[in-house]
Coordinates of C-alpha atoms in Angstrom, one line a residue:
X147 CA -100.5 -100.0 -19.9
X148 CA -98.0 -97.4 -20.0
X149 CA -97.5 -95.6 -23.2
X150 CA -94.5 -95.4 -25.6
X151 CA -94.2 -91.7 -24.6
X152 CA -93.9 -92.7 -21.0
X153 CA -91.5 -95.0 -21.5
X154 CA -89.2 -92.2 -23.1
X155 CA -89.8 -89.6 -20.2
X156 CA -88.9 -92.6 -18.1
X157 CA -85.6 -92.6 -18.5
X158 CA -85.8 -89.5 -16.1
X159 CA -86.6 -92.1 -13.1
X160 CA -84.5 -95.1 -14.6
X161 CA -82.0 -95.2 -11.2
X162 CA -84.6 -94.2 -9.0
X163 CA -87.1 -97.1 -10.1
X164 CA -84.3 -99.5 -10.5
X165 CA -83.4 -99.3 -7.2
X166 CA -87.1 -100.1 -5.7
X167 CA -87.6 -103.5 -6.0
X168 CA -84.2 -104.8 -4.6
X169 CA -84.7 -102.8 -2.1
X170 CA -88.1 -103.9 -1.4
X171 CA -87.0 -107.4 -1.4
X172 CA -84.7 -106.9 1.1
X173 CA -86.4 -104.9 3.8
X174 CA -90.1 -103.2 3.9
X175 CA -88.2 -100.0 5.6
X176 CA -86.2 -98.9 3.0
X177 CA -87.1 -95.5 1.8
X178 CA -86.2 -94.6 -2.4
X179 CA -83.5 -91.8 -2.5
X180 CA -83.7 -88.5 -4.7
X181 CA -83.5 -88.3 -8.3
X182 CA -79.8 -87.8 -9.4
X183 CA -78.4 -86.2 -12.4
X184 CA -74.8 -86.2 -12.9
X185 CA -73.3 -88.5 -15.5
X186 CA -70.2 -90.2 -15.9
X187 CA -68.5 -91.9 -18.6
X188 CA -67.4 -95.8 -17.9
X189 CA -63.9 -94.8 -18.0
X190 CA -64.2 -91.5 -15.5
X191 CA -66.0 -93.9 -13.3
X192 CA -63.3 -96.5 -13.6
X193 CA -60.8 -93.9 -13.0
X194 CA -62.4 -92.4 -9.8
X195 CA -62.1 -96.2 -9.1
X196 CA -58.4 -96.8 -9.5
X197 CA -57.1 -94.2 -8.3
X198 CA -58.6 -94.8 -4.7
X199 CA -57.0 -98.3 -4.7
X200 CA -60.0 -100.4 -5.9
X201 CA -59.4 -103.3 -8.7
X202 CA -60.1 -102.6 -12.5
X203 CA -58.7 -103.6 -15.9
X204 CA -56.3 -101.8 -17.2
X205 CA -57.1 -99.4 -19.6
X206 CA -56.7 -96.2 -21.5
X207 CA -58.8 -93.5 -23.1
X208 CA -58.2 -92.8 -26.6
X209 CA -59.8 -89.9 -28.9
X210 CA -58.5 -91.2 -32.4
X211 CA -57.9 -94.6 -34.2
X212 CA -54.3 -93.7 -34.4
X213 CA -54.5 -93.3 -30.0
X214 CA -56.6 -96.4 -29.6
X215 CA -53.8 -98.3 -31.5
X216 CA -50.9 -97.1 -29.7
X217 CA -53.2 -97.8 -26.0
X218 CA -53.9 -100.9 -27.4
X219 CA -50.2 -101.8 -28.1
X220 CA -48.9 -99.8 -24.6
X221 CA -51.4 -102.4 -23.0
X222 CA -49.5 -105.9 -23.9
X223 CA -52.6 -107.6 -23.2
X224 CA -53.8 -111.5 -24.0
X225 CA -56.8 -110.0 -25.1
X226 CA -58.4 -106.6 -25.2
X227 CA -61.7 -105.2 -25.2
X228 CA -62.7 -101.7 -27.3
X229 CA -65.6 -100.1 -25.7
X230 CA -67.3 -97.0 -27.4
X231 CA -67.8 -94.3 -24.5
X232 CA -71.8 -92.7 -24.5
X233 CA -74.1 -92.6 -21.7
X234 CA -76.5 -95.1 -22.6
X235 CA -76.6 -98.9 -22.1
X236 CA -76.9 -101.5 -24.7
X237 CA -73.6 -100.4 -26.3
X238 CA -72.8 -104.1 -27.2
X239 CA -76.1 -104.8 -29.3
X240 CA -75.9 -100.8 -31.0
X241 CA -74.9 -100.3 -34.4
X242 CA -72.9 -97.0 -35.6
X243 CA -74.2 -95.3 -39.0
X244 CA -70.8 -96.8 -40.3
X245 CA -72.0 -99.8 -40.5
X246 CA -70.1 -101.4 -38.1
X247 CA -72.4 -103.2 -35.4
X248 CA -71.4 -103.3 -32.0
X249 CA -69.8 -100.8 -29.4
X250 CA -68.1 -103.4 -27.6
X251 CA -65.2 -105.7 -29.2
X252 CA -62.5 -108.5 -28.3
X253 CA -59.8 -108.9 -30.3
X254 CA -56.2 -110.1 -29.8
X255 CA -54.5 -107.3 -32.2
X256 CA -53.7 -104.4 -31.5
X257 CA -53.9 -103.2 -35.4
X258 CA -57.5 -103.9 -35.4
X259 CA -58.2 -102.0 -32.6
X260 CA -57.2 -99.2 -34.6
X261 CA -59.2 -100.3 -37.7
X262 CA -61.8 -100.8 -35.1
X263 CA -61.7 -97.4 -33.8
X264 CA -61.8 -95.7 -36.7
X265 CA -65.3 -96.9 -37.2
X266 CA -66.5 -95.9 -34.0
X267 CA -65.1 -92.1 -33.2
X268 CA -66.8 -89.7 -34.6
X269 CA -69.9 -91.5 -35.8
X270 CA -72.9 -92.5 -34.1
X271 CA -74.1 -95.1 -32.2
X272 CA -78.1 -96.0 -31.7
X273 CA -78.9 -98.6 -29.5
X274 CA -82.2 -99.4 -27.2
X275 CA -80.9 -96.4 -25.1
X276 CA -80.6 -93.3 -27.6
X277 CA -82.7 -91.3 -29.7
X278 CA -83.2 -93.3 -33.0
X279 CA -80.2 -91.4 -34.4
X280 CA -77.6 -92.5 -31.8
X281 CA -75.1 -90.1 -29.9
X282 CA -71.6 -89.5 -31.6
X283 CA -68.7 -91.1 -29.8
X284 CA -66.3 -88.9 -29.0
X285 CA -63.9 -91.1 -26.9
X286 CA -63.3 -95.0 -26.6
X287 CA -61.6 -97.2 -24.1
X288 CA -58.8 -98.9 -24.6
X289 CA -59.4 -102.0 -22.1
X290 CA -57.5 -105.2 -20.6
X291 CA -59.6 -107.9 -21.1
X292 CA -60.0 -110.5 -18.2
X293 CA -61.4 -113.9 -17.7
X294 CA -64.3 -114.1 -15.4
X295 CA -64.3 -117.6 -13.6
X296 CA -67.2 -116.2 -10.9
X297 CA -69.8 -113.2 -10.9
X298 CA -71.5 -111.4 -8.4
X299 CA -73.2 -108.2 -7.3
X300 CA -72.5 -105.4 -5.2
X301 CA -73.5 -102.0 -4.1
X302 CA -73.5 -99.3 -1.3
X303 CA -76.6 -97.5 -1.2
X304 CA -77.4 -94.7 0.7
X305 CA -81.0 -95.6 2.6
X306 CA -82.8 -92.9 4.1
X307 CA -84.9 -95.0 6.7
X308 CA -81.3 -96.6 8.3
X309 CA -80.0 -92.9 8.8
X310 CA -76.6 -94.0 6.5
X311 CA -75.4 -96.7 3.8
X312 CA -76.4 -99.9 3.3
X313 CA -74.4 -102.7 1.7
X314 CA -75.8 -105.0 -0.4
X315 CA -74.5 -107.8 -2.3
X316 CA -75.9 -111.3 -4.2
X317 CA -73.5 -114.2 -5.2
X318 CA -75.4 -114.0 -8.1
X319 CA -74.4 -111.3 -10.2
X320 CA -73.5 -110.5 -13.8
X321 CA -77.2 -110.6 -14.6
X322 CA -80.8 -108.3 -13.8
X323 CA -80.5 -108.2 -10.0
X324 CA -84.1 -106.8 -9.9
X325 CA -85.2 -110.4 -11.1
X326 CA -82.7 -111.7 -8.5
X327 CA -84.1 -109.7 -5.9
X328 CA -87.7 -110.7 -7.4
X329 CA -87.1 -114.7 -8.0
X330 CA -84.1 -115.5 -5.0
X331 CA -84.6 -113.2 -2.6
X332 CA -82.7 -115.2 -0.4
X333 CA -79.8 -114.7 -2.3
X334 CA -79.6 -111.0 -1.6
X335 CA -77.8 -110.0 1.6
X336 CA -77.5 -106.5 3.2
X337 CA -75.3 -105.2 6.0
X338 CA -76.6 -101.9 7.2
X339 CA -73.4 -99.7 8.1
X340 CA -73.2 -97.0 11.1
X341 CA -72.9 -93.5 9.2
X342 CA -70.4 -92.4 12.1
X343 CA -68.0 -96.0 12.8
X344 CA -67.7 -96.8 9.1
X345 CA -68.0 -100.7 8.2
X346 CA -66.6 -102.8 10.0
X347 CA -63.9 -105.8 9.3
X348 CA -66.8 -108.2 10.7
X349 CA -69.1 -106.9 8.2
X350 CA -66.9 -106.7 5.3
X351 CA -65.9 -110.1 6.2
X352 CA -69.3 -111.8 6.1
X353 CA -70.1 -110.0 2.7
X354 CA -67.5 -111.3 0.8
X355 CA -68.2 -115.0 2.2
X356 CA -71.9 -114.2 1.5
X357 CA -70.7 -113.6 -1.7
X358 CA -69.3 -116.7 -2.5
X359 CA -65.1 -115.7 -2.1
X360 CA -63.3 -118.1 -0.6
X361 CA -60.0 -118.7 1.2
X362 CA -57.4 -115.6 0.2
X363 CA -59.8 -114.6 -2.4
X364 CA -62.5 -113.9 0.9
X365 CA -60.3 -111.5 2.7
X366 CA -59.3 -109.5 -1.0
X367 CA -62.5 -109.3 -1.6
X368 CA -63.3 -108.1 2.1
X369 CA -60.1 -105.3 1.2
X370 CA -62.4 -104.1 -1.8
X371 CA -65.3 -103.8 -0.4
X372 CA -63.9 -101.7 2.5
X373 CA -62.1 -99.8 -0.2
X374 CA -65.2 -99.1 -2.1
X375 CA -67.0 -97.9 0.7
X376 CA -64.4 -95.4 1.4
X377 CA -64.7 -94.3 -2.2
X378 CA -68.6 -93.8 -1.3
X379 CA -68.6 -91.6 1.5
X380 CA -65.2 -89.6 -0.2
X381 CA -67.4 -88.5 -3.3
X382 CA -70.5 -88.0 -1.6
X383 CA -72.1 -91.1 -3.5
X384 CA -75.7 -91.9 -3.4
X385 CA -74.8 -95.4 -4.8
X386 CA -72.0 -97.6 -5.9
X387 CA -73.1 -100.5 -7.7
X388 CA -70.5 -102.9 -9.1
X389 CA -72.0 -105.5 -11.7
X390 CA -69.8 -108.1 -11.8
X391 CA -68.4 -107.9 -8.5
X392 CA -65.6 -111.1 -9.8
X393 CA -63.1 -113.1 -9.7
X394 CA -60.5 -114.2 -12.4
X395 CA -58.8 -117.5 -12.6
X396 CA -55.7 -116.2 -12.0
X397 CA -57.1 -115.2 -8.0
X398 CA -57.8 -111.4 -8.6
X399 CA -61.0 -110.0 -7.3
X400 CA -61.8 -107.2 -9.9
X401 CA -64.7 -104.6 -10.4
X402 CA -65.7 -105.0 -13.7
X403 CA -68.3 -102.6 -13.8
X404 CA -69.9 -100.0 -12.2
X405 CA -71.9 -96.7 -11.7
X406 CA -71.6 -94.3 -9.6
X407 CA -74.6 -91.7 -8.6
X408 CA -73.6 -89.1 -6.5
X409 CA -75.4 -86.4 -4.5
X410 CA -76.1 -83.3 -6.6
X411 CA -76.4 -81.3 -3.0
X412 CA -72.8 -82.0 -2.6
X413 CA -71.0 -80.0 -5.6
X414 CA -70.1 -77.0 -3.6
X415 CA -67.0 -79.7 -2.0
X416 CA -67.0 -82.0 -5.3
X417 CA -66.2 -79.5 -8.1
X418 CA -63.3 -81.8 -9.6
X419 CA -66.1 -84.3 -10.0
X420 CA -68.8 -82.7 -11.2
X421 CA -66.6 -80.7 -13.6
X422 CA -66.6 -84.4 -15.5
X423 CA -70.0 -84.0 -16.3
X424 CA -70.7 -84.7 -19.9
X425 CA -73.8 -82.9 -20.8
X426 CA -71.9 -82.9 -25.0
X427 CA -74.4 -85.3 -25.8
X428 CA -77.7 -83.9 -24.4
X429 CA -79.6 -81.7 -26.1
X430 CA -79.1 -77.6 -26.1
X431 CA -82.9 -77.3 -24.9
X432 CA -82.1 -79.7 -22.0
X433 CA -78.8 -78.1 -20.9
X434 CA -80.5 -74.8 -20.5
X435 CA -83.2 -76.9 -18.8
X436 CA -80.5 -77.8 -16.5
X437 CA -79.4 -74.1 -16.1
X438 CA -82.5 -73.2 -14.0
X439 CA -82.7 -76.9 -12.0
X440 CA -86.0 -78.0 -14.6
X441 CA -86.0 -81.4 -16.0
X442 CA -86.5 -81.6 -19.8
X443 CA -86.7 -83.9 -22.4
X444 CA -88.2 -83.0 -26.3
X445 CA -90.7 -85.8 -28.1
X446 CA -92.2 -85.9 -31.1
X447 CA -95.7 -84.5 -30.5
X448 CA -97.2 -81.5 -30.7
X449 CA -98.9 -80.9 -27.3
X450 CA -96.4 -79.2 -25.3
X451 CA -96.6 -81.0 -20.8
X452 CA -95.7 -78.0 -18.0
X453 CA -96.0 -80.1 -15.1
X454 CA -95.0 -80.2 -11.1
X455 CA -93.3 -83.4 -11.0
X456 CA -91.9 -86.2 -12.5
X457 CA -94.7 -88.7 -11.9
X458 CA -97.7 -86.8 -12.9
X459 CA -95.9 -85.6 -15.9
X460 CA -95.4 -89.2 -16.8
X461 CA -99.5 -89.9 -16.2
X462 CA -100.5 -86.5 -18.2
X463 CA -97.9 -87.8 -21.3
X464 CA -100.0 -91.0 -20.8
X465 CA -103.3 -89.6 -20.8
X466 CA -102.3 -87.5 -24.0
X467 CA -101.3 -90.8 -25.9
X468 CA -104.3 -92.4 -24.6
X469 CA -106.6 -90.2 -26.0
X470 CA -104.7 -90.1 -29.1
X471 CA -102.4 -87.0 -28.8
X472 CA -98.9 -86.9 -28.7
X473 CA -97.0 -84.7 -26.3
X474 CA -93.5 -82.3 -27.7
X475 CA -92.0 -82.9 -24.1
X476 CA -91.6 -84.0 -21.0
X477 CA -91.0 -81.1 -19.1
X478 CA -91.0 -81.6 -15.1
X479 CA -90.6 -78.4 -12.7
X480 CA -90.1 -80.1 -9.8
X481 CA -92.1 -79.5 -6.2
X482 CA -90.5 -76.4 -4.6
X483 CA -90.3 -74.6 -8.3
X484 CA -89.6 -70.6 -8.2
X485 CA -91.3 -67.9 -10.6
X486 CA -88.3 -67.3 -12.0
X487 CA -88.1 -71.3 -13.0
X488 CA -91.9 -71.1 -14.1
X489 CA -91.1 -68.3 -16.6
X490 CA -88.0 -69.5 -18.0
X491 CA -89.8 -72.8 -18.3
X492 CA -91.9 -70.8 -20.2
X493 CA -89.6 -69.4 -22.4
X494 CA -88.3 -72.7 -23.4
X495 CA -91.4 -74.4 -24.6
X496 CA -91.9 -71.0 -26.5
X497 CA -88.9 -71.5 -28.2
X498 CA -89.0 -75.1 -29.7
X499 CA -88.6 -74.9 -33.0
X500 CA -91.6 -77.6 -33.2
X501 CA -93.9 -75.0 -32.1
X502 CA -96.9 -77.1 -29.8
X503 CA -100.0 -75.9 -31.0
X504 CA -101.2 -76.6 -27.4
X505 CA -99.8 -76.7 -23.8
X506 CA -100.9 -78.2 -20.6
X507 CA -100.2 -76.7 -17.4
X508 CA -100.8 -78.8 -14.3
X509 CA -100.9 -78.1 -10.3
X510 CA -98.4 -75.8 -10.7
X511 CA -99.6 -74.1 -7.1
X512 CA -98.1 -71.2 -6.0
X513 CA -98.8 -68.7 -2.7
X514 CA -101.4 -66.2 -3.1
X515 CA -98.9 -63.1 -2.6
X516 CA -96.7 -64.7 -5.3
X517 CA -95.6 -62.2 -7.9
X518 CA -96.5 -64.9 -10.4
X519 CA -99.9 -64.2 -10.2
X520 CA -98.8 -60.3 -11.8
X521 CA -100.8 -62.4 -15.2
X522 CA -100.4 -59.2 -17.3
X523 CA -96.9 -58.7 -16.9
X524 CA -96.4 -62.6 -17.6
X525 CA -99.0 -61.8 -20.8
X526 CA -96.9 -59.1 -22.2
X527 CA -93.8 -60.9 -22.2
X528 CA -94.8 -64.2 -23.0
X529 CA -96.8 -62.8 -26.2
X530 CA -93.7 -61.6 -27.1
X531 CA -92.4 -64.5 -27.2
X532 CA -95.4 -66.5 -28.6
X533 CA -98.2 -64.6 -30.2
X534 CA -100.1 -67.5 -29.8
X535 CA -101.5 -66.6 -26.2
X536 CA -105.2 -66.8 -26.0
X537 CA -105.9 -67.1 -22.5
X538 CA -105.5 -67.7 -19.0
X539 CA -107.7 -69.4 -16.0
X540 CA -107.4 -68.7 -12.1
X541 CA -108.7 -71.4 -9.6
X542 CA -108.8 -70.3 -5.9
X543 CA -108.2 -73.1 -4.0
X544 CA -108.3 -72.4 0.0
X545 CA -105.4 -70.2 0.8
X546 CA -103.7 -71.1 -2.7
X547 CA -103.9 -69.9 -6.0
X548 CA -104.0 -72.6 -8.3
X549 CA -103.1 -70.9 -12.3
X550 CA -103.9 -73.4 -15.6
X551 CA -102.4 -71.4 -18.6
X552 CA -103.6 -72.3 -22.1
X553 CA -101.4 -71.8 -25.1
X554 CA -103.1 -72.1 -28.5
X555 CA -102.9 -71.2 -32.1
X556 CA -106.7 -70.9 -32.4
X557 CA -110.0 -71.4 -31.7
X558 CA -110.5 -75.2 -31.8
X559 CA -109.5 -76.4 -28.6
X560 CA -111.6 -78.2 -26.0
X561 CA -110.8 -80.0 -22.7
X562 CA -110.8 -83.3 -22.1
X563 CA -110.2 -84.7 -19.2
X564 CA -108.7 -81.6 -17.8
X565 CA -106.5 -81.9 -20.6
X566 CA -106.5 -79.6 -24.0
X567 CA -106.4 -80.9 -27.2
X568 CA -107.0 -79.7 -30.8
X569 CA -110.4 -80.9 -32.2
X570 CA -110.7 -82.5 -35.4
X571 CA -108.6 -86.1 -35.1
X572 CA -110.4 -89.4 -34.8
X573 CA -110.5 -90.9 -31.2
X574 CA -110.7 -87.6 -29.3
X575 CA -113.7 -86.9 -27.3
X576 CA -114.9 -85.1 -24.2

């Protein structure tokens, strides 16, 4: 069973492994797409939305009770919905250090929105999703709130092993469609589009009747779906998922919401886009993570993980907790990783303010000519930077140099299962 620790470092992978068992259900060929990292709020998403001619609520942004009030009164809604803007999930369940429980509300009047608001900008909110002492809101949405007579699901995902996008939709949406995909598969339905003739009416067509939408409601929702698959290819999106995909009573089909991932190779022609990146609520250690293309998050243990990829940094987390350690990061270098990446990967462990009184290096392989392997350069400046070096290892392995660097504040270290760890603490062994 996977550890706690794992399940943290996870969150790395959430839209890559969410993505594998629909997938799956629907066709042994498709291939998983690469890791993606740029954020968007709700709202930027919804925006990027409207303004290419796709169906949401109407809504406004607001950064202060007084702004939510006057959105919420500009709005002249039946009903509105306040939703606190973070990038985590499980906003309706959180609870802000207010006191006020929930970052989603209903309400018909407009003054409470305001009171509302006030309780929700500029404090926190913790829910399933964030560290246990919740991310601050900043912003909030100001939102039209619709009845939903009919849910369902529907995406645009781009699929390696087809050479272009894939459409896939379920009637039944609104809910998990992982256990969809793993209960019903017949209720999932795919199209596979042509990268170079675009979808087709015919195919647009028989997604939306897949879906359920009948009479004028099948060719609206046949308009939206072409409309969102122009908004895929215009952004360079790696997925489109809209979850509920529904209609209202009064005959509107309406995106209710959705998330967009988008290909990070593609920011040289995206700028505008990825200039929306909130990165406000990460931490400093894993923006400057970011700065050198290295994958970072801090835990609470005290055995620092220097790993080449996301997966076997996941399994060495694992096989810390497991033998009763707990690791200070997750910190994933990726498989074509540079010197220069190695070292300031380096200097960020060295600076974490929790100071690891151990660190684990593994298969971080590197050519035989690399200037990496210059250890007593790397020495000098690194015991600058932490006094604590003891000593290195060099493994030769065919044509490659394989390097395991321990870290250590003193003597009493062994290895375990490839795997260093202070001595002393009940339930560690060799």
């Amino acid at each position: 069973m996977a550890s706690p620790v794992a399940a943290q470092a996870g969150k790395l992978l959430q839209r890559l492994a969410l993505r594998r068992p629909l997938l799956a259900a629907t066709s042994q060929t498709f291939q998983v797409t690469s890791r993606r990292w740029l954020n968007l709020q709700e709202y930027q998403s919804k925006k990027l939305m409207s303004d290419n001619g796709v169906k949401v609520q109407r809504f406004f942004v607001a950064d202060t009770a007084s702004e939510a009030l006057e959105a919420a009164e500009k709005l002249n809604a039946k009903e509105i919905v306040l939703k606190a803007q973070i990038l985590a999930g499980g906003r309706g369940k959180g609870v802000f250090n207010s006191g006020l429980k929930g970052g989603v509300h209903l309400t018909k009047d407009p003054k409470v929105v305001g009171q509302l608001a006030k309780q929700m900008i500029g404090y926190n909110l913790a829910t399933k999703q964030t560290p246990k002492n919740g991310v601050k809101v900043k912003k909030v949405m100001v939102a039209e709130a619709l009845d939903i007579s009919r849910e369902t699901y529907l995406a645009i995902l781009m699929d390696r092993s087809c050479n272009g996008p894939v459409l896939v939709g379920s009637p039944q949406g609104g809910v998990d469609i992982e256990e969809v995909a793993a209960s019903s598969p017949e209720l999932i339905f795919k199209e596979k589009i042509d990268i170079f003739e675009g979808i087709k009416d015919s195919q647009a067509q028989r997604m939306a009747e897949n879906l359920g939408f009948l009479g004028p409601l099948k060719n609206q929702a046949a308009d939206q779906i072409k409309k969102l698959y122009n908004l895929f290819l215009k952004i360079d999106a790696t997925q489109v998922e809209v979850n509920p995909f529904g209609e209202t009573p009064e005959g509107q089909v309406v995106c209710f919401d959705a998330k967009i991932n988008f290909d990070d190779n593609a920011e040289f022609r995206q700028k505008d886009i990825f200039a929306m990146d909130d990165k406000s609520e990460n931490e400093p250690i894993e923006n400057e993570a970011a700065r050198y293309d290295l994958k970072y998050i801090g835990l609470d243990g005290n055995i620092a993980c220097f790993v080449n990829g996301a997966g076997l940094a996941m399994a060495t987390c694992d096989i810390i907790s497991l033998n009763g350690g707990k690791p200070a990061n997750f910190l994933d270098l990726g498989g074509g990783v540079k010197e220069a990446q190695v070292y300031q990967a380096f200097k960020l462990l060295t600076a974490d303010p929790k100071e690891p009184m151990s660190m684990r290096l593994r298969t971080c392989s590197i050519p035989v000519d690399s200037p990496l392997l210059r250890l007593s350069t790397w020495r000098t400046q690194l015991g600058r930077l932490w006094p604590a070096w003891q000593r290195s290892e060099v493994f030769v392995l065919n044509h490659w140099k394989r390097i395991q660097f321990f870290l250590e504040k003193d003597d009493s270290l062994i290895t375990v299962k490839e795997m260093v760890i202070p001595l002393g603490k009940k339930g560690w062994a060799e």
